[in-house]
mmCIF file of C-alpha atoms in Angstrom:
data_model
loop_
_atom_site.group_PDB
_atom_site.id
_atom_site.type_symbol
_atom_site.label_atom_id
_atom_site.label_comp_id
_atom_site.label_asym_id
_atom_site.label_seq_id
_atom_site.Cartn_x
_atom_site.Cartn_y
_atom_site.Cartn_z
ATOM 1 C CA MET A 1 9.355 -2.573 2.798
ATOM 2 C CA ASP A 2 13.115 -1.952 2.036
ATOM 3 C CA GLU A 3 14.648 1.356 0.981
ATOM 4 C CA ASN A 4 14.000 0.272 -2.710
ATOM 5 C CA GLY A 5 10.281 -0.079 -2.166
ATOM 6 C CA HIS A 6 10.465 -3.703 -2.158
ATOM 7 C CA THR A 7 8.083 -5.930 -0.158
ATOM 8 C CA GLY A 8 9.272 -9.204 1.079
ATOM 9 C CA GLU A 9 11.760 -10.440 -1.510
ATOM 10 C CA GLY A 10 11.733 -7.716 -4.030
ATOM 11 C CA SER A 11 8.424 -7.601 -5.533
ATOM 12 C CA MET A 12 4.719 -6.657 -4.849
ATOM 13 C CA ALA A 13 4.147 -10.461 -3.836
ATOM 14 C CA ILE A 14 4.586 -11.189 -0.218
ATOM 15 C CA ALA A 15 7.214 -13.541 0.749
ATOM 16 C CA ALA A 16 6.328 -16.486 2.705
ATOM 17 C CA ASP A 17 8.994 -16.138 5.346
ATOM 18 C CA VAL A 18 8.697 -12.282 5.908
ATOM 19 C CA SER A 19 8.234 -11.397 9.681
ATOM 20 C CA VAL A 20 5.062 -10.108 11.195
ATOM 21 C CA ASN A 21 6.854 -6.866 11.972
ATOM 22 C CA MET A 22 7.998 -6.532 8.391
ATOM 23 C CA LEU A 23 4.467 -7.037 7.341
ATOM 24 C CA LEU A 24 2.991 -4.534 9.636
ATOM 25 C CA ASN A 25 5.691 -2.072 8.693
ATOM 26 C CA ASP A 26 4.840 -2.541 4.759
ATOM 27 C CA ALA A 27 1.160 -2.103 5.663
ATOM 28 C CA HIS A 28 1.874 1.291 7.327
ATOM 29 C CA ALA A 29 4.119 2.422 4.415
ATOM 30 C CA TRP A 30 1.358 1.304 1.814
ATOM 31 C CA LEU A 31 -1.278 3.420 3.879
ATOM 32 C CA ARG A 32 1.079 6.343 3.974
ATOM 33 C CA TYR A 33 1.426 6.426 0.258
ATOM 34 C CA ALA A 34 -2.207 5.956 -0.335
ATOM 35 C CA GLY A 35 -2.739 8.914 1.928
ATOM 36 C CA GLY A 36 -0.202 10.923 0.164
ATOM 37 C CA VAL A 37 -1.594 10.127 -3.213
ATOM 38 C CA THR A 38 -5.310 10.879 -1.932
ATOM 39 C CA GLY A 39 -3.986 14.280 -0.415
ATOM 40 C CA LEU A 40 -2.516 15.257 -3.755
ATOM 41 C CA LEU A 41 -5.664 14.383 -5.695
ATOM 42 C CA VAL A 42 -7.731 16.320 -3.375
ATOM 43 C CA GLU A 43 -5.529 19.370 -3.868
ATOM 44 C CA SER A 44 -5.323 18.977 -7.564
ATOM 45 C CA LEU A 45 -9.214 18.668 -7.967
ATOM 46 C CA GLU A 46 -9.627 21.759 -5.810
ATOM 47 C CA ASP A 47 -7.182 23.750 -7.863
ATOM 48 C CA ASP A 48 -7.755 22.633 -11.498
ATOM 49 C CA ASP A 49 -10.512 24.228 -13.619
ATOM 50 C CA ILE A 50 -10.101 21.230 -15.983
ATOM 51 C CA LEU A 51 -9.888 17.872 -14.663
ATOM 52 C CA HIS A 52 -7.409 15.551 -16.037
ATOM 53 C CA ARG A 53 -9.630 12.398 -16.239
ATOM 54 C CA GLN A 54 -7.285 9.802 -17.291
ATOM 55 C CA ARG A 55 -4.530 10.835 -14.944
ATOM 56 C CA THR A 56 -7.068 10.958 -12.081
ATOM 57 C CA MET A 57 -8.337 7.615 -12.815
ATOM 58 C CA LEU A 58 -4.728 6.171 -12.766
ATOM 59 C CA ALA A 59 -3.974 7.871 -9.526
ATOM 60 C CA LEU A 60 -7.375 6.499 -8.085
ATOM 61 C CA GLY A 61 -6.227 3.165 -9.236
ATOM 62 C CA ALA A 62 -2.914 3.460 -7.591
ATOM 63 C CA VAL A 63 -4.644 4.227 -4.262
ATOM 64 C CA GLY A 64 -6.601 1.188 -4.602
ATOM 65 C CA THR A 65 -3.551 -0.915 -5.190
ATOM 66 C CA LEU A 66 -1.822 0.725 -2.263
ATOM 67 C CA VAL A 67 -4.765 0.036 0.136
ATOM 68 C CA SER A 68 -5.045 -3.504 -1.333
ATOM 69 C CA MET A 69 -1.395 -4.206 -0.682
ATOM 70 C CA SER A 70 -1.803 -2.856 2.924
ATOM 71 C CA VAL A 71 -4.775 -5.196 3.539
ATOM 72 C CA GLN A 72 -2.762 -8.170 2.181
ATOM 73 C CA CYS A 73 0.127 -7.394 4.518
ATOM 74 C CA VAL A 74 -2.135 -7.200 7.516
ATOM 75 C CA ALA A 75 -3.989 -10.438 6.676
ATOM 76 C CA HIS A 76 -0.660 -12.261 6.275
ATOM 77 C CA ALA A 77 0.536 -10.771 9.528
ATOM 78 C CA GLN A 78 -2.688 -11.893 11.404
ATOM 79 C CA LYS A 79 -2.207 -15.515 9.749
ATOM 80 C CA LYS A 80 1.326 -15.507 10.904
ATOM 81 C CA MET A 81 0.383 -14.471 14.670
ATOM 82 C CA GLU A 82 -2.412 -17.111 14.702
ATOM 83 C CA TRP A 83 -0.048 -19.917 13.222
ATOM 84 C CA ASP A 84 2.617 -18.961 15.916
ATOM 85 C CA LYS A 85 -0.047 -19.491 18.681
ATOM 86 C CA LEU A 86 -0.455 -23.057 17.609
#
């Protein structure tokens, strides 16, 4: 992921020619973001007397998306590594 948060060639789609290293770096970044959002949610839920249901649901959806992107990056990296062995 570059300094602007772009994966591969500038979107959340994974570029076909991206390197294994970049894919694994992206996966690591997505998981760090997911961890940060999860930590923030935990703190928010512990501190607030009134839960903000809609915002919490959106944040949980974001965590799901971040984890999903990480899984996709790892899957593509594994495919590239297998392809390189052939």
